[in-house]
PDB file of C-alpha atoms in Angstrom:
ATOM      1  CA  UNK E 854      42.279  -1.022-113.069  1.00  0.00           C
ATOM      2  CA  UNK E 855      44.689  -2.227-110.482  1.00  0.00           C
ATOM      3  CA  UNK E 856      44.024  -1.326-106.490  1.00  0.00           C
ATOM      4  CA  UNK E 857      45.923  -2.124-103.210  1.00  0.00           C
ATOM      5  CA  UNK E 858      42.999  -3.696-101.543  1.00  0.00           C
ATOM      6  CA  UNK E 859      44.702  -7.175-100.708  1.00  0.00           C
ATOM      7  CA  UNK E 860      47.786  -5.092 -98.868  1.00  0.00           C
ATOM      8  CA  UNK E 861      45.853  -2.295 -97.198  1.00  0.00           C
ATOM      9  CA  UNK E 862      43.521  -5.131 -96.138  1.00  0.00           C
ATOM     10  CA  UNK E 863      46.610  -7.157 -94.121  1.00  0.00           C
ATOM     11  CA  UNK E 864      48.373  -4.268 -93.369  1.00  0.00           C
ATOM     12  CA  UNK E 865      44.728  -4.272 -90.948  1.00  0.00           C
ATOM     13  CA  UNK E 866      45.400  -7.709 -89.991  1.00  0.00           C
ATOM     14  CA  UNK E 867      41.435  -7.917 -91.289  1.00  0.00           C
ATOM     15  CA  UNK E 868      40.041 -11.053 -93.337  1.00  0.00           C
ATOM     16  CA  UNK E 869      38.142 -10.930 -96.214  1.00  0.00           C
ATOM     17  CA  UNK E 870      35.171 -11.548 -94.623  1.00  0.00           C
ATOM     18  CA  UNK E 871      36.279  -8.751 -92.222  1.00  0.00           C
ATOM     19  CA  UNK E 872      36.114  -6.214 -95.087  1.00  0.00           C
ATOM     20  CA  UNK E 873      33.460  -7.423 -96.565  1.00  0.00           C
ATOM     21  CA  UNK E 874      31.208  -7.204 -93.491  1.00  0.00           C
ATOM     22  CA  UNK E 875      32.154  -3.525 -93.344  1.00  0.00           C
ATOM     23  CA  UNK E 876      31.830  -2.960 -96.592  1.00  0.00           C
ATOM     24  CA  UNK E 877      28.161  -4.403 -96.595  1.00  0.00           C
ATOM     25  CA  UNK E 878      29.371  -7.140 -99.923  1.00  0.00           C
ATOM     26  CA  UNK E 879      29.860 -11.120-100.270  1.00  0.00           C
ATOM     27  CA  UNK E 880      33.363 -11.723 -99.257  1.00  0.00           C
ATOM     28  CA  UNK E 881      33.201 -13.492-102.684  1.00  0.00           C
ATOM     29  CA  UNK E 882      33.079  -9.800-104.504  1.00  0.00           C
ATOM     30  CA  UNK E 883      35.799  -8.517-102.257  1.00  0.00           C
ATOM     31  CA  UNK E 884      38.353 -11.485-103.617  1.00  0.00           C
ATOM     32  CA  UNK E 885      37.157 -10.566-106.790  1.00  0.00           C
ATOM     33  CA  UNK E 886      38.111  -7.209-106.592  1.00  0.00           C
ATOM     34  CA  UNK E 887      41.490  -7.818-104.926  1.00  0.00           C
ATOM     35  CA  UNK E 888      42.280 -10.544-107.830  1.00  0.00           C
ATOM     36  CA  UNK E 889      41.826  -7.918-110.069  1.00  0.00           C
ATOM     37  CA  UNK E 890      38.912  -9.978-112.081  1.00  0.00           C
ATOM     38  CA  UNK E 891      36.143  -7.246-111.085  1.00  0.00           C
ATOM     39  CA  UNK E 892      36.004  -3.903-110.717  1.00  0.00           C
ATOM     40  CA  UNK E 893      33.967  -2.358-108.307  1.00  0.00           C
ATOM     41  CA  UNK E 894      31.029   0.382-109.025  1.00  0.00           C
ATOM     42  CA  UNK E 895      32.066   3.557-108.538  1.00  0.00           C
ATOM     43  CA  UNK E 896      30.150   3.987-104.734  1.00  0.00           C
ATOM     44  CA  UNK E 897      31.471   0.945-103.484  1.00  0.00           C
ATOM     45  CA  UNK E 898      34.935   1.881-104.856  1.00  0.00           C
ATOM     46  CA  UNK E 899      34.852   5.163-102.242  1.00  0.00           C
ATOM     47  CA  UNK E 900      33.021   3.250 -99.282  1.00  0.00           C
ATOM     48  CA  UNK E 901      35.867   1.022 -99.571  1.00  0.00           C
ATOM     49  CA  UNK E 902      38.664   3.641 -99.477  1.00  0.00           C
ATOM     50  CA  UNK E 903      36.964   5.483 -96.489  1.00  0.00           C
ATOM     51  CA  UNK E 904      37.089   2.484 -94.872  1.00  0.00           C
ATOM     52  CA  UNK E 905      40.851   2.557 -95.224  1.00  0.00           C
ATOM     53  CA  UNK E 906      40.707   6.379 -94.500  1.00  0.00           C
ATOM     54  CA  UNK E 907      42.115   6.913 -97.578  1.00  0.00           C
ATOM     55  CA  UNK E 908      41.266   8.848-101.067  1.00  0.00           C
ATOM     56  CA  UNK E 909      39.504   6.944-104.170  1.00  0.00           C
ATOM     57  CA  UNK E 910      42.882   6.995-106.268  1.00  0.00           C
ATOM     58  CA  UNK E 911      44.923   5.985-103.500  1.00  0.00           C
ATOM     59  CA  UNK E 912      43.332   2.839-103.357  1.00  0.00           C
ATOM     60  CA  UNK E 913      41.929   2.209-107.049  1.00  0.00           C
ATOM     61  CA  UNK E 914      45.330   3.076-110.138  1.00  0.00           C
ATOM     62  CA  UNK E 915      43.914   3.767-113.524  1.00  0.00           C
ATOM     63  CA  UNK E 916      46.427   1.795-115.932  1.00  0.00           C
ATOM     64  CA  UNK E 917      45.694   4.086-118.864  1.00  0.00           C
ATOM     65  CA  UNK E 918      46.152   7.152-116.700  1.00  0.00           C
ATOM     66  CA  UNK E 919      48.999   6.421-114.904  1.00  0.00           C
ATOM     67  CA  UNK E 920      50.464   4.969-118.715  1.00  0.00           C
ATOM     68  CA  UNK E 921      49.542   8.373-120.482  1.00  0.00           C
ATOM     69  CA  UNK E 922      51.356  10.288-116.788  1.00  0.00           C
ATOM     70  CA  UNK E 923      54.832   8.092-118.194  1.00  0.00           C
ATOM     71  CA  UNK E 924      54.648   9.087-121.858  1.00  0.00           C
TER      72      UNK E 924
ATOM     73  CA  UNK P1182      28.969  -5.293 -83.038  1.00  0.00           C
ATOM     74  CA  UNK P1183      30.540  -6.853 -86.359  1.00  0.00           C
ATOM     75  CA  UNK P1184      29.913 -10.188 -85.446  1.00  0.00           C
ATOM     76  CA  UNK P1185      26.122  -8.994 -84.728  1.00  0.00           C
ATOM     77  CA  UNK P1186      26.013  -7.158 -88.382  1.00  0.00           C
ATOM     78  CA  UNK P1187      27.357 -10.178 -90.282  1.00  0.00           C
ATOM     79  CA  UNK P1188      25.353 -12.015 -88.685  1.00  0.00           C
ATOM     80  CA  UNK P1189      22.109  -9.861 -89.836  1.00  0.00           C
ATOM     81  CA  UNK P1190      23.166  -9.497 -93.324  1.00  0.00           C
ATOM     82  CA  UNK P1191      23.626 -13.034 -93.638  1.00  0.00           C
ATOM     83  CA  UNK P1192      20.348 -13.350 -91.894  1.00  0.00           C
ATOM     84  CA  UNK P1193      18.782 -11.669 -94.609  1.00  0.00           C
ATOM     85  CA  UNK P1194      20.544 -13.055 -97.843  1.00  0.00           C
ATOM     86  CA  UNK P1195      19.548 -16.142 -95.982  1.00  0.00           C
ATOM     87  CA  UNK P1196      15.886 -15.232 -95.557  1.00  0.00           C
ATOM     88  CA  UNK P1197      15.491 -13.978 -98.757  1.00  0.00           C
ATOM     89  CA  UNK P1198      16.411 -16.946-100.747  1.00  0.00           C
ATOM     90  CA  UNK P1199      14.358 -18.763 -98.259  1.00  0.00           C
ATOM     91  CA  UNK P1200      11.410 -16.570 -99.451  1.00  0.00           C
ATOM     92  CA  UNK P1201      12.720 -17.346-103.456  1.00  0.00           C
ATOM     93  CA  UNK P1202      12.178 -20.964-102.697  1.00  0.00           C
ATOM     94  CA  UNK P1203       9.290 -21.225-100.990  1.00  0.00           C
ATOM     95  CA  UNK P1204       7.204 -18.875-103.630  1.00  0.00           C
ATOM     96  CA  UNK P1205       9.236 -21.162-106.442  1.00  0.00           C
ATOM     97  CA  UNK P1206       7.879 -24.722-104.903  1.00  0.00           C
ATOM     98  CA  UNK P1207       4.271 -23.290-104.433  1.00  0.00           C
ATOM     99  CA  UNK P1208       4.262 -21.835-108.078  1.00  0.00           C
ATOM    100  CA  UNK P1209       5.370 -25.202-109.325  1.00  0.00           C
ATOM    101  CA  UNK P1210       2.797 -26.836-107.128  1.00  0.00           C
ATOM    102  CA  UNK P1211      -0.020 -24.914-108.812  1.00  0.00           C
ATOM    103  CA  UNK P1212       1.481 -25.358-112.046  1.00  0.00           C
ATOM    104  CA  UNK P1213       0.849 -29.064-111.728  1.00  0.00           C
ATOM    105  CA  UNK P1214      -2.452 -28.657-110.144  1.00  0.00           C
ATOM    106  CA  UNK P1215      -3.890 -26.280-112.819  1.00  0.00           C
ATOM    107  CA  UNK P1216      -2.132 -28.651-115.642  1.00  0.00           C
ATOM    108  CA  UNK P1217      -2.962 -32.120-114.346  1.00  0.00           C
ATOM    109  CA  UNK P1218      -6.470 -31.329-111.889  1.00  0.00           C
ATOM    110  CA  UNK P1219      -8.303 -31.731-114.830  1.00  0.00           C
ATOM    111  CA  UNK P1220      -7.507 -35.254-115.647  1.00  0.00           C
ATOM    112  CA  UNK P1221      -6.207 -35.912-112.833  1.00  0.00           C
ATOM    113  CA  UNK P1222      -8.428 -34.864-109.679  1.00  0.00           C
ATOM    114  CA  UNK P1223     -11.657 -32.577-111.514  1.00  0.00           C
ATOM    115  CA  UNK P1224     -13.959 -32.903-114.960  1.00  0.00           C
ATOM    116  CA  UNK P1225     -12.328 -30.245-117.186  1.00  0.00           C
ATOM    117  CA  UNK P1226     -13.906 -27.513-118.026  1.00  0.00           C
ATOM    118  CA  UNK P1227     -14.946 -26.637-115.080  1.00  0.00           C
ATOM    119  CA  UNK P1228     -15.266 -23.717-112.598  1.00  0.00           C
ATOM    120  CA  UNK P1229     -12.328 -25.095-110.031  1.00  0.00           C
ATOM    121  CA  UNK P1230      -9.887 -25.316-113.531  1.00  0.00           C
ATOM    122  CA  UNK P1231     -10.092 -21.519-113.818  1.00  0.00           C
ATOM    123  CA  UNK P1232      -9.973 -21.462-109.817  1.00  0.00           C
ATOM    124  CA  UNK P1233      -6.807 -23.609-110.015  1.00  0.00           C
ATOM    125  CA  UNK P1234      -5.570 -21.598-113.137  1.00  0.00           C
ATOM    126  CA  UNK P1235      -6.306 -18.237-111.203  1.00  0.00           C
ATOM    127  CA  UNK P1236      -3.832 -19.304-108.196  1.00  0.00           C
ATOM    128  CA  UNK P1237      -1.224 -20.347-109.930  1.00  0.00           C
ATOM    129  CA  UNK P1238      -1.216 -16.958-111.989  1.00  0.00           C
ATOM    130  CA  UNK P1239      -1.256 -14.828-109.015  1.00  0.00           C
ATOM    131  CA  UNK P1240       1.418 -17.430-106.503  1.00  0.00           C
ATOM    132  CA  UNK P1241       3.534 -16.590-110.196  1.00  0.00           C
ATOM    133  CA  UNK P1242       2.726 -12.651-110.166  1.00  0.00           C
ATOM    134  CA  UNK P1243       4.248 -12.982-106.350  1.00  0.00           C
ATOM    135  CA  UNK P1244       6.991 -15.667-107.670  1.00  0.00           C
ATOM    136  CA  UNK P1245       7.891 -12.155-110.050  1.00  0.00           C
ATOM    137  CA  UNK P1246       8.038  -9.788-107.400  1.00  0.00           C
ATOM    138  CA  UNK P1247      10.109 -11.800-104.625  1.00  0.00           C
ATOM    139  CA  UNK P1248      12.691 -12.954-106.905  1.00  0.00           C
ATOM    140  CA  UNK P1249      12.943  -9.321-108.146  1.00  0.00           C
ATOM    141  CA  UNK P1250      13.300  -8.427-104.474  1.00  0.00           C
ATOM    142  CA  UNK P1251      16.052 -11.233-104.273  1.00  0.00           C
ATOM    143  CA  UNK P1252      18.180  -9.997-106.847  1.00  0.00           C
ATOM    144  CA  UNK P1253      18.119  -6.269-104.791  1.00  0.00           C
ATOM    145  CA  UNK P1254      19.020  -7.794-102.032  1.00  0.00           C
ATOM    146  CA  UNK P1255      22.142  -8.814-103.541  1.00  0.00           C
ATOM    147  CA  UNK P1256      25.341  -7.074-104.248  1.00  0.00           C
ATOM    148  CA  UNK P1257      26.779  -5.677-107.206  1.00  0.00           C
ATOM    149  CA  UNK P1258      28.898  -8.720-108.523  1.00  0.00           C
ATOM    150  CA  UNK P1259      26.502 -11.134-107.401  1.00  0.00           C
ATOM    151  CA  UNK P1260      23.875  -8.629-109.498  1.00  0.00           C
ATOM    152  CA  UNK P1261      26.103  -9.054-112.014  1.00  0.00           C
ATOM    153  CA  UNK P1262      26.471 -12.817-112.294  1.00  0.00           C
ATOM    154  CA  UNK P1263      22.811 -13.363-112.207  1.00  0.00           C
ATOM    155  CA  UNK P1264      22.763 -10.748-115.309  1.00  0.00           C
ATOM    156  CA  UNK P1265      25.187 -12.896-117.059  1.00  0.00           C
ATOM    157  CA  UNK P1266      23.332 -16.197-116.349  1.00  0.00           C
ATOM    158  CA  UNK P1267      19.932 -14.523-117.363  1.00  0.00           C
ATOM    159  CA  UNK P1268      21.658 -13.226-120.682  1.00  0.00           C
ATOM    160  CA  UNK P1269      22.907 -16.303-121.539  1.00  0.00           C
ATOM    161  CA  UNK P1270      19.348 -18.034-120.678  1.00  0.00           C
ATOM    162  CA  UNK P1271      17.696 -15.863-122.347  1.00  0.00           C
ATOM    163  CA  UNK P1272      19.649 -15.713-125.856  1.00  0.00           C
ATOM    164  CA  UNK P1273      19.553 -19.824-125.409  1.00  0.00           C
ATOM    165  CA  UNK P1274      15.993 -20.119-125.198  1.00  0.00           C
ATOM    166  CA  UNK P1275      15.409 -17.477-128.296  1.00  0.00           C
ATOM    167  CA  UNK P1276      17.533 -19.959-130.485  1.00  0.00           C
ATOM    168  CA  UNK P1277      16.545 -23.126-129.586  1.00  0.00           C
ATOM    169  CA  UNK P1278      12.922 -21.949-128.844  1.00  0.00           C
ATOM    170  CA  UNK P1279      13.002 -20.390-132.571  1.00  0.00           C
ATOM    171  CA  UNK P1280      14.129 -23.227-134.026  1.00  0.00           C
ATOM    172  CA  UNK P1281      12.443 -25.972-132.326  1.00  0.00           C
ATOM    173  CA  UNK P1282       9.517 -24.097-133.638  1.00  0.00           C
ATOM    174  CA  UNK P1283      10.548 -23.983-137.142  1.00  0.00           C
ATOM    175  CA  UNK P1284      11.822 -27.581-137.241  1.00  0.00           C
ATOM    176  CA  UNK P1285       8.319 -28.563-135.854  1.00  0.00           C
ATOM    177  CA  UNK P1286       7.058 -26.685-138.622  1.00  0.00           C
ATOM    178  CA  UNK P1287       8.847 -27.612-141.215  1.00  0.00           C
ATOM    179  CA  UNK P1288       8.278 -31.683-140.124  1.00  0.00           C
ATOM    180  CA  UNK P1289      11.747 -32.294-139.300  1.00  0.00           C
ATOM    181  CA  UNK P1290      10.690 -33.711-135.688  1.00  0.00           C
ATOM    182  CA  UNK P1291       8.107 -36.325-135.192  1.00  0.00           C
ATOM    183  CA  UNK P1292       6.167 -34.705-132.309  1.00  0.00           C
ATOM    184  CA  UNK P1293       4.741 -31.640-132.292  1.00  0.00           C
ATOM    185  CA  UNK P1294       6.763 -28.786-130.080  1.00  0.00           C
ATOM    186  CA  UNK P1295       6.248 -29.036-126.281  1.00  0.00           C
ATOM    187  CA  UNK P1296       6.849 -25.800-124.966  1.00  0.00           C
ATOM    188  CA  UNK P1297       8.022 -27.659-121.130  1.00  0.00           C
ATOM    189  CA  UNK P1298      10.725 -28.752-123.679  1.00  0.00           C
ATOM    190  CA  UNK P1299      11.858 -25.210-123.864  1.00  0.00           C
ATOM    191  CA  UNK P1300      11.022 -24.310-120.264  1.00  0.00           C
ATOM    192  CA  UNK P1301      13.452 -27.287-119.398  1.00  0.00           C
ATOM    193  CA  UNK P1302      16.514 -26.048-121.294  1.00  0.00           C
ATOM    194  CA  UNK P1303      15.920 -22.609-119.766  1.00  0.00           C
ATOM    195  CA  UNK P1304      16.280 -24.239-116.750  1.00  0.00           C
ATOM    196  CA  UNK P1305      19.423 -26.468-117.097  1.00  0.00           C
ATOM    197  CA  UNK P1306      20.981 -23.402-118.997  1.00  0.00           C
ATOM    198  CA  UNK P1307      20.141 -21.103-116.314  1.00  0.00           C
ATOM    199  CA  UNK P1308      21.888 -23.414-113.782  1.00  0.00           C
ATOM    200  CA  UNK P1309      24.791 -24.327-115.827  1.00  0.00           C
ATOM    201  CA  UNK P1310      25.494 -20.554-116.970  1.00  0.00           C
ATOM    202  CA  UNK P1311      25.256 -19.712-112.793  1.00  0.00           C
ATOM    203  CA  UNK P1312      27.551 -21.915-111.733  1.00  0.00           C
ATOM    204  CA  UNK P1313      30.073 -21.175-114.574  1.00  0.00           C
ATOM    205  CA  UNK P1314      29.662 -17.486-113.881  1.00  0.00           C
ATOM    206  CA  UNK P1315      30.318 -17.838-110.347  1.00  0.00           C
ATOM    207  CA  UNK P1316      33.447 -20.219-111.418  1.00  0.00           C
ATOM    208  CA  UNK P1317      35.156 -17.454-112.802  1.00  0.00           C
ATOM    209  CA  UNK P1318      34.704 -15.117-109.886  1.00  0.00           C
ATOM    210  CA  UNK P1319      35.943 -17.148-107.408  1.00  0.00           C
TER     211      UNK P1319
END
């Protein structure tokens, strides 16, 4: 699962302390997520796209679903 | 406002490993005073040694309870890498601890098998499989 946490998180000029403070996790999990080597539960996933203001999928891409969309 | 609620979650990961410590250095307090009192500061066999043994039972009971009130206090990956340590702890000790046993059995070691032996690789693997967990979230 790929996301656009990193970008939507500068595009905020916020840290990653910043989003993890709002997001109520270690700024360690947050780099995590954003380097793509954990992938969030499925709550956290949607607190962190309402923090963007955002939906769940336009934050968090499904590889095998946007693979099966191209075939 | 954030400042203030950074400030009070870190407050109480803080505190709460605080409390992990402090329950983990008085249960390993008891520990030696119900294993070495009896030679050590009281006749064995006596009333105090169950007194002593009682404590250190209970300060553990609490020892259970706070550390499983650590690990809720933590979030999900962190969850997760304490999972991963425990796992690996866990599967170590079940080996080694089986066949210690057996080797001790079978005469392959001179000394009989000292279960702090086992306690002490637990340990060390529990630390070493924590830190190389947390490597490989960083």
């Amino acid at each position: 699962m790929r996301n656009r946490l990193k970008t939507l998180r500068q595009e905020r000029s916020w840290t990653q302390a910043d989003l993890a403070e709002r997001a109520g996790v270690s700024r360690q999990t947050i780099n995590a997520i954003e380097t793509g080597k954990f992938d969030p539960s499925l709550p956290l996933a949607f607190r962190l796209a309402r923090l963007f203001g955002l939906r769940i999928d336009e934050v968090f891409i499904d590889d095998h679903a946007s693979e099966e969309s191209n075939r | 406002m954030q400042a203030h609620g950074r400030a009070t979650a870190n407050h109480h990961a803080v505190s709460s490993l605080t409390r992990l410590a402090i329950w983990t250095f008085a249960w390993v307090v008891t520990l030696a005073l119900a294993r070495f009192g009896p030679t050590q500061l009281w006749d064995s066999g006596t009333l105090i040694g169950w007194v002593a043994l009682g404590i250190n039972v209970a300060v553990g009971v609490g020892l259970v309870v706070v550390h499983a009130r650590y690990l809720q206090s933590l979030d999900e990956l962190q969850r997760k890498i304490m999972l991963d340590a425990m796992a690996v702890t866990l599967g170590v000790g079940l080996v080694a601890g089986c066949a210690y046993g057996a080797a001790a059995n079978a005469d392959l070691i001179a000394a009989d098998a000292d279960i702090g032996l086992l306690f002490v690789l637990m340990g060390v693997t529990y630390l070493l499989a924590t830190i190389a967990s947390n490597r490989r979230y960083r």
